[in-house]
Amino acid sequence: MAAAAFADLVSEIRQELATATEALLAVHEAGLDDIARFRDGDDAALCRLEGRLLGLLELCAFEDVIGQRLTQLSGAISPASLPASGVVKLENGPALRGQGLAQADIDDLLSTHDPRAVSD
């Protein structure tokens, strides 16, 4: 997969996530308003809330679309599709928690190093 196509796919995923998130938030806010109206005696608010909850189930279908896109990406970045040097960089990427240097070790190193000092 070319870098431009890869970037386009990532951009599509981000847009789909943003759209789905906005829709989910809007439904939740409207549902909270319906609950307040129901408490104030608006019996129809309960029916609206039920409809909104059913709509939330439909909105969750975005997960399937995102999953399909991520499957495309993971296929495109499989070790077989990367140059050997790219695989090595990925294999030696950031250390997992508990591996590598501790933050205290790094802080000690930086606090004892004088960047103005020049060694011969």
CSV table of N, CA and C in Angstrom, one decimal:
chain,number,residue,atom,x,y,z
A,1,MET,N,0.9,-1.2,0.0
A,1,MET,CA,0.0,0.0,0.0
A,1,MET,C,0.9,1.2,0.0
A,2,ALA,N,0.6,2.1,-0.9
A,2,ALA,CA,1.4,3.4,-1.0
A,2,ALA,C,1.2,4.3,0.2
A,3,ALA,N,2.2,5.1,0.5
A,3,ALA,CA,2.1,6.0,1.7
A,3,ALA,C,0.8,6.9,1.6
A,4,ALA,N,0.5,7.4,0.4
A,4,ALA,CA,-0.6,8.3,0.3
A,4,ALA,C,-1.9,7.5,0.5
A,5,ALA,N,-2.0,6.3,0.0
A,5,ALA,CA,-3.2,5.5,0.3
A,5,ALA,C,-3.4,5.1,1.8
A,6,PHE,N,-2.2,4.9,2.4
A,6,PHE,CA,-2.2,4.5,3.8
A,6,PHE,C,-2.7,5.7,4.6
A,7,ALA,N,-2.2,6.9,4.3
A,7,ALA,CA,-2.6,8.2,5.0
A,7,ALA,C,-4.0,8.5,4.8
A,8,ASP,N,-4.5,8.2,3.5
A,8,ASP,CA,-5.9,8.4,3.3
A,8,ASP,C,-6.8,7.5,4.1
A,9,LEU,N,-6.4,6.3,4.2
A,9,LEU,CA,-7.2,5.3,5.0
A,9,LEU,C,-7.2,5.7,6.5
A,10,VAL,N,-6.1,6.1,7.0
A,10,VAL,CA,-6.0,6.6,8.4
A,10,VAL,C,-6.9,7.8,8.6
A,11,SER,N,-6.9,8.7,7.6
A,11,SER,CA,-7.8,9.9,7.7
A,11,SER,C,-9.2,9.5,7.7
A,12,GLU,N,-9.6,8.6,6.8
A,12,GLU,CA,-11.0,8.1,6.8
A,12,GLU,C,-11.4,7.5,8.2
A,13,ILE,N,-10.5,6.7,8.7
A,13,ILE,CA,-10.8,6.1,10.1
A,13,ILE,C,-11.0,7.2,11.1
A,14,ARG,N,-10.2,8.2,11.1
A,14,ARG,CA,-10.3,9.3,12.1
A,14,ARG,C,-11.6,10.0,11.9
A,15,GLN,N,-12.0,10.3,10.6
A,15,GLN,CA,-13.3,11.0,10.3
A,15,GLN,C,-14.5,10.2,10.8
A,16,GLU,N,-14.4,8.9,10.5
A,16,GLU,CA,-15.5,8.0,10.9
A,16,GLU,C,-15.7,7.9,12.4
A,17,LEU,N,-14.5,7.9,13.1
A,17,LEU,CA,-14.6,7.9,14.6
A,17,LEU,C,-15.1,9.2,15.1
A,18,ALA,N,-14.7,10.3,14.5
A,18,ALA,CA,-15.2,11.6,15.0
A,18,ALA,C,-16.7,11.8,14.7
A,19,THR,N,-17.2,11.4,13.6
A,19,THR,CA,-18.6,11.4,13.2
A,19,THR,C,-19.4,10.6,14.2
A,20,ALA,N,-18.9,9.4,14.4
A,20,ALA,CA,-19.7,8.4,15.3
A,20,ALA,C,-19.7,9.0,16.7
A,21,THR,N,-18.6,9.5,17.2
A,21,THR,CA,-18.5,10.1,18.5
A,21,THR,C,-19.4,11.3,18.7
A,22,GLU,N,-19.5,12.2,17.7
A,22,GLU,CA,-20.4,13.3,17.8
A,22,GLU,C,-21.8,12.8,17.8
A,23,ALA,N,-22.2,11.8,17.0
A,23,ALA,CA,-23.6,11.3,17.0
A,23,ALA,C,-23.9,10.7,18.4
A,24,LEU,N,-23.0,9.9,18.9
A,24,LEU,CA,-23.2,9.2,20.2
A,24,LEU,C,-23.4,10.3,21.3
A,25,LEU,N,-22.6,11.3,21.3
A,25,LEU,CA,-22.7,12.4,22.3
A,25,LEU,C,-24.1,13.1,22.2
A,26,ALA,N,-24.5,13.4,21.0
A,26,ALA,CA,-25.7,14.1,20.7
A,26,ALA,C,-26.9,13.3,21.3
A,27,VAL,N,-26.9,11.9,21.0
A,27,VAL,CA,-28.0,11.1,21.5
A,27,VAL,C,-28.0,11.0,23.0
A,28,HIS,N,-26.8,10.9,23.6
A,28,HIS,CA,-26.8,10.9,25.1
A,28,HIS,C,-27.3,12.2,25.7
A,29,GLU,N,-26.9,13.3,25.1
A,29,GLU,CA,-27.4,14.6,25.6
A,29,GLU,C,-28.9,14.7,25.5
A,30,ALA,N,-29.4,14.3,24.3
A,30,ALA,CA,-30.9,14.3,24.1
A,30,ALA,C,-31.6,13.4,25.1
A,31,GLY,N,-31.0,12.2,25.3
A,31,GLY,CA,-31.6,11.3,26.3
A,31,GLY,C,-31.6,11.8,27.7
A,32,LEU,N,-30.6,12.5,28.1
A,32,LEU,CA,-30.6,13.1,29.4
A,32,LEU,C,-31.7,14.2,29.5
A,33,ASP,N,-31.9,15.0,28.4
A,33,ASP,CA,-33.0,15.9,28.4
A,33,ASP,C,-34.3,15.2,28.5
A,34,ASP,N,-34.5,14.1,27.8
A,34,ASP,CA,-35.8,13.4,27.9
A,34,ASP,C,-36.0,12.9,29.3
A,35,ILE,N,-35.0,12.4,30.0
A,35,ILE,CA,-35.2,12.0,31.4
A,35,ILE,C,-35.6,13.1,32.3
A,36,ALA,N,-35.0,14.3,32.1
A,36,ALA,CA,-35.5,15.5,32.9
A,36,ALA,C,-36.9,15.8,32.6
A,37,ARG,N,-37.3,15.8,31.3
A,37,ARG,CA,-38.7,16.1,30.9
A,37,ARG,C,-39.6,15.1,31.5
A,38,PHE,N,-39.2,13.8,31.5
A,38,PHE,CA,-40.1,12.8,32.0
A,38,PHE,C,-40.3,13.0,33.5
A,39,ARG,N,-39.3,13.4,34.2
A,39,ARG,CA,-39.4,13.7,35.6
A,39,ARG,C,-40.3,14.9,35.9
A,40,ASP,N,-40.4,15.8,34.9
A,40,ASP,CA,-41.2,16.9,35.0
A,40,ASP,C,-42.7,16.6,34.6
A,41,GLY,N,-42.9,15.4,34.2
A,41,GLY,CA,-44.3,15.0,33.9
A,41,GLY,C,-44.6,14.8,32.4
A,42,ASP,N,-43.6,14.9,31.6
A,42,ASP,CA,-43.8,14.7,30.1
A,42,ASP,C,-43.7,13.2,29.8
A,43,ASP,N,-44.8,12.5,29.8
A,43,ASP,CA,-44.8,11.1,29.6
A,43,ASP,C,-44.3,10.7,28.2
A,44,ALA,N,-44.5,11.5,27.2
A,44,ALA,CA,-44.0,11.2,25.8
A,44,ALA,C,-42.4,11.2,25.8
A,45,ALA,N,-41.8,11.8,26.8
A,45,ALA,CA,-40.3,11.8,26.8
A,45,ALA,C,-39.8,10.4,27.0
A,46,LEU,N,-40.5,9.5,27.7
A,46,LEU,CA,-40.1,8.1,27.8
A,46,LEU,C,-40.1,7.4,26.5
A,47,CYS,N,-41.0,7.7,25.6
A,47,CYS,CA,-41.1,7.1,24.3
A,47,CYS,C,-39.9,7.6,23.4
A,48,ARG,N,-39.6,8.9,23.6
A,48,ARG,CA,-38.5,9.5,22.8
A,48,ARG,C,-37.2,8.8,23.3
A,49,LEU,N,-37.1,8.7,24.6
A,49,LEU,CA,-35.9,8.1,25.1
A,49,LEU,C,-35.7,6.6,24.6
A,50,GLU,N,-36.7,5.9,24.6
A,50,GLU,CA,-36.7,4.5,24.0
A,50,GLU,C,-36.2,4.5,22.6
A,51,GLY,N,-36.7,5.4,21.8
A,51,GLY,CA,-36.3,5.6,20.4
A,51,GLY,C,-34.8,5.9,20.3
A,52,ARG,N,-34.3,6.8,21.2
A,52,ARG,CA,-32.9,7.2,21.2
A,52,ARG,C,-32.0,6.0,21.5
A,53,LEU,N,-32.5,5.2,22.5
A,53,LEU,CA,-31.6,4.1,22.9
A,53,LEU,C,-31.5,3.1,21.8
A,54,LEU,N,-32.6,2.9,21.0
A,54,LEU,CA,-32.6,2.0,19.9
A,54,LEU,C,-31.6,2.6,18.8
A,55,GLY,N,-31.6,3.9,18.7
A,55,GLY,CA,-30.7,4.6,17.8
A,55,GLY,C,-29.3,4.4,18.2
A,56,LEU,N,-29.0,4.3,19.5
A,56,LEU,CA,-27.6,4.1,19.9
A,56,LEU,C,-27.1,2.8,19.5
A,57,LEU,N,-28.0,1.8,19.5
A,57,LEU,CA,-27.6,0.4,19.0
A,57,LEU,C,-27.2,0.5,17.5
A,58,GLU,N,-27.9,1.2,16.7
A,58,GLU,CA,-27.6,1.4,15.3
A,58,GLU,C,-26.3,2.1,15.1
A,59,LEU,N,-26.1,3.2,15.9
A,59,LEU,CA,-24.8,3.9,15.8
A,59,LEU,C,-23.6,3.1,16.1
A,60,CYS,N,-23.8,2.1,16.9
A,60,CYS,CA,-22.6,1.2,17.3
A,60,CYS,C,-22.1,0.4,16.1
A,61,ALA,N,-22.8,0.4,15.0
A,61,ALA,CA,-22.4,-0.3,13.8
A,61,ALA,C,-21.1,0.3,13.3
A,62,PHE,N,-20.8,1.6,13.7
A,62,PHE,CA,-19.5,2.2,13.2
A,62,PHE,C,-18.3,1.3,13.6
A,63,GLU,N,-18.4,0.6,14.6
A,63,GLU,CA,-17.3,-0.3,15.1
A,63,GLU,C,-17.0,-1.3,14.0
A,64,ASP,N,-18.0,-1.8,13.3
A,64,ASP,CA,-17.8,-2.8,12.3
A,64,ASP,C,-17.0,-2.2,11.1
A,65,VAL,N,-17.4,-1.0,10.7
A,65,VAL,CA,-16.8,-0.2,9.6
A,65,VAL,C,-15.3,0.1,10.0
A,66,ILE,N,-15.1,0.5,11.2
A,66,ILE,CA,-13.7,0.8,11.6
A,66,ILE,C,-12.9,-0.5,11.7
A,67,GLY,N,-13.5,-1.5,12.1
A,67,GLY,CA,-12.8,-2.8,12.2
A,67,GLY,C,-12.3,-3.3,10.8
A,68,GLN,N,-13.2,-3.1,9.8
A,68,GLN,CA,-12.8,-3.4,8.4
A,68,GLN,C,-11.6,-2.6,7.9
A,69,ARG,N,-11.7,-1.3,8.2
A,69,ARG,CA,-10.6,-0.4,7.8
A,69,ARG,C,-9.3,-0.8,8.5
A,70,LEU,N,-9.4,-1.1,9.8
A,70,LEU,CA,-8.2,-1.5,10.6
A,70,LEU,C,-7.6,-2.8,10.0
A,71,THR,N,-8.5,-3.7,9.6
A,71,THR,CA,-8.0,-5.0,9.0
A,71,THR,C,-7.2,-4.7,7.7
A,72,GLN,N,-7.7,-3.7,6.9
A,72,GLN,CA,-7.0,-3.3,5.7
A,72,GLN,C,-5.6,-2.8,6.1
A,73,LEU,N,-5.6,-2.0,7.1
A,73,LEU,CA,-4.3,-1.4,7.6
A,73,LEU,C,-3.3,-2.5,8.1
A,74,SER,N,-3.8,-3.4,8.9
A,74,SER,CA,-3.0,-4.4,9.5
A,74,SER,C,-2.4,-5.3,8.4
A,75,GLY,N,-3.2,-5.5,7.4
A,75,GLY,CA,-2.7,-6.3,6.2
A,75,GLY,C,-1.7,-5.6,5.5
A,76,ALA,N,-1.8,-4.3,5.4
A,76,ALA,CA,-0.8,-3.5,4.6
A,76,ALA,C,0.5,-3.3,5.4
A,77,ILE,N,0.5,-3.5,6.7
A,77,ILE,CA,1.7,-3.3,7.5
A,77,ILE,C,2.2,-4.6,8.0
A,78,SER,N,1.8,-5.7,7.5
A,78,SER,CA,2.3,-7.0,7.9
A,78,SER,C,3.8,-7.0,7.7
A,79,PRO,N,4.6,-7.8,8.5
A,79,PRO,CA,6.0,-7.8,8.3
A,79,PRO,C,6.5,-8.1,6.9
A,80,ALA,N,5.7,-9.0,6.2
A,80,ALA,CA,6.1,-9.3,4.8
A,80,ALA,C,6.0,-8.1,3.9
A,81,SER,N,5.2,-7.2,4.2
A,81,SER,CA,5.0,-6.0,3.3
A,81,SER,C,6.0,-4.9,3.6
A,82,LEU,N,6.7,-5.0,4.7
A,82,LEU,CA,7.7,-3.9,5.1
A,82,LEU,C,9.1,-4.3,4.7
A,83,PRO,N,9.9,-3.3,4.3
A,83,PRO,CA,11.3,-3.6,4.1
A,83,PRO,C,12.0,-4.1,5.3
A,84,ALA,N,13.0,-4.8,5.2
A,84,ALA,CA,13.7,-5.4,6.3
A,84,ALA,C,14.1,-4.4,7.4
A,85,SER,N,14.6,-3.3,7.0
A,85,SER,CA,15.0,-2.2,7.9
A,85,SER,C,13.8,-1.7,8.7
A,86,GLY,N,12.6,-1.6,8.1
A,86,GLY,CA,11.4,-1.2,8.8
A,86,GLY,C,11.0,-2.2,9.8
A,87,VAL,N,11.1,-3.4,9.6
A,87,VAL,CA,10.7,-4.5,10.5
A,87,VAL,C,11.6,-4.4,11.7
A,88,VAL,N,12.9,-4.2,11.5
A,88,VAL,CA,13.9,-4.1,12.6
A,88,VAL,C,13.5,-2.9,13.5
A,89,LYS,N,13.2,-1.8,12.9
A,89,LYS,CA,12.9,-0.6,13.7
A,89,LYS,C,11.6,-0.9,14.5
A,90,LEU,N,10.6,-1.6,13.9
A,90,LEU,CA,9.4,-1.9,14.7
A,90,LEU,C,9.7,-2.9,15.8
A,91,GLU,N,10.6,-3.9,15.5
A,91,GLU,CA,10.9,-4.9,16.6
A,91,GLU,C,11.6,-4.2,17.7
A,92,ASN,N,12.3,-3.2,17.5
A,92,ASN,CA,13.1,-2.5,18.5
A,92,ASN,C,12.5,-1.2,18.9
A,93,GLY,N,11.2,-1.1,18.9
A,93,GLY,CA,10.5,0.1,19.2
A,93,GLY,C,10.5,0.5,20.6
A,94,PRO,N,9.6,1.3,21.0
A,94,PRO,CA,9.6,1.8,22.4
A,94,PRO,C,9.4,0.6,23.4
A,95,ALA,N,10.1,0.7,24.5
A,95,ALA,CA,10.0,-0.4,25.5
A,95,ALA,C,8.7,-0.5,26.2
A,96,LEU,N,8.3,-1.6,26.5
A,96,LEU,CA,7.0,-1.8,27.2
A,96,LEU,C,7.2,-1.4,28.7
A,97,ARG,N,6.1,-1.2,29.4
A,97,ARG,CA,6.2,-0.8,30.8
A,97,ARG,C,7.0,-1.9,31.6
A,98,GLY,N,8.0,-1.4,32.4
A,98,GLY,CA,8.8,-2.3,33.1
A,98,GLY,C,10.1,-2.7,32.4
A,99,GLN,N,10.2,-2.4,31.1
A,99,GLN,CA,11.4,-2.7,30.4
A,99,GLN,C,12.1,-1.4,30.0
A,100,GLY,N,13.4,-1.6,29.7
A,100,GLY,CA,14.2,-0.4,29.3
A,100,GLY,C,14.6,0.4,30.5
A,101,LEU,N,14.9,1.7,30.3
A,101,LEU,CA,15.3,2.5,31.4
A,101,LEU,C,14.1,3.0,32.2
A,102,ALA,N,14.3,3.1,33.5
A,102,ALA,CA,13.3,3.7,34.4
A,102,ALA,C,13.4,5.2,34.2
A,103,GLN,N,12.3,5.9,34.4
A,103,GLN,CA,12.3,7.4,34.4
A,103,GLN,C,13.3,8.0,35.3
A,104,ALA,N,13.4,7.4,36.5
A,104,ALA,CA,14.3,7.9,37.5
A,104,ALA,C,15.8,7.9,37.0
A,105,ASP,N,16.1,6.8,36.3
A,105,ASP,CA,17.5,6.6,35.7
A,105,ASP,C,17.7,7.7,34.7
A,106,ILE,N,16.7,8.0,33.9
A,106,ILE,CA,16.8,9.0,32.8
A,106,ILE,C,17.0,10.4,33.5
A,107,ASP,N,16.2,10.7,34.5
A,107,ASP,CA,16.3,11.9,35.3
A,107,ASP,C,17.6,12.1,35.9
A,108,ASP,N,18.2,11.1,36.5
A,108,ASP,CA,19.5,11.1,37.1
A,108,ASP,C,20.6,11.4,36.0
A,109,LEU,N,20.5,10.8,34.9
A,109,LEU,CA,21.4,11.0,33.8
A,109,LEU,C,21.4,12.4,33.3
A,110,LEU,N,20.2,13.0,33.1
A,110,LEU,CA,20.0,14.3,32.6
A,110,LEU,C,20.4,15.4,33.7
A,111,SER,N,20.2,15.1,34.9
A,111,SER,CA,20.6,16.0,36.0
A,111,SER,C,22.1,16.1,36.2
A,112,THR,N,22.8,15.0,35.9
A,112,THR,CA,24.3,15.0,36.1
A,112,THR,C,25.0,15.5,34.9
A,113,HIS,N,24.4,15.6,33.7
A,113,HIS,CA,25.1,15.9,32.5
A,113,HIS,C,25.0,17.4,32.3
A,114,ASP,N,26.1,18.1,32.1
A,114,ASP,CA,26.2,19.5,31.8
A,114,ASP,C,26.4,19.7,30.3
A,115,PRO,N,25.3,20.1,29.6
A,115,PRO,CA,25.4,20.2,28.2
A,115,PRO,C,26.5,21.2,27.7
A,116,ARG,N,26.9,22.1,28.6
A,116,ARG,CA,27.9,23.1,28.2
A,116,ARG,C,29.3,22.5,28.3
A,117,ALA,N,29.5,21.4,29.0
A,117,ALA,CA,30.8,20.7,29.1
A,117,ALA,C,31.2,20.1,27.8
A,118,VAL,N,32.4,20.3,27.4
A,118,VAL,CA,32.9,19.7,26.2
A,118,VAL,C,34.0,18.7,26.6
A,119,SER,N,33.9,17.5,26.1
A,119,SER,CA,34.9,16.5,26.3
A,119,SER,C,35.9,16.5,25.2
A,120,ASP,N,37.2,16.2,25.6
A,120,ASP,CA,38.2,16.2,24.6
A,120,ASP,C,38.3,14.9,23.8
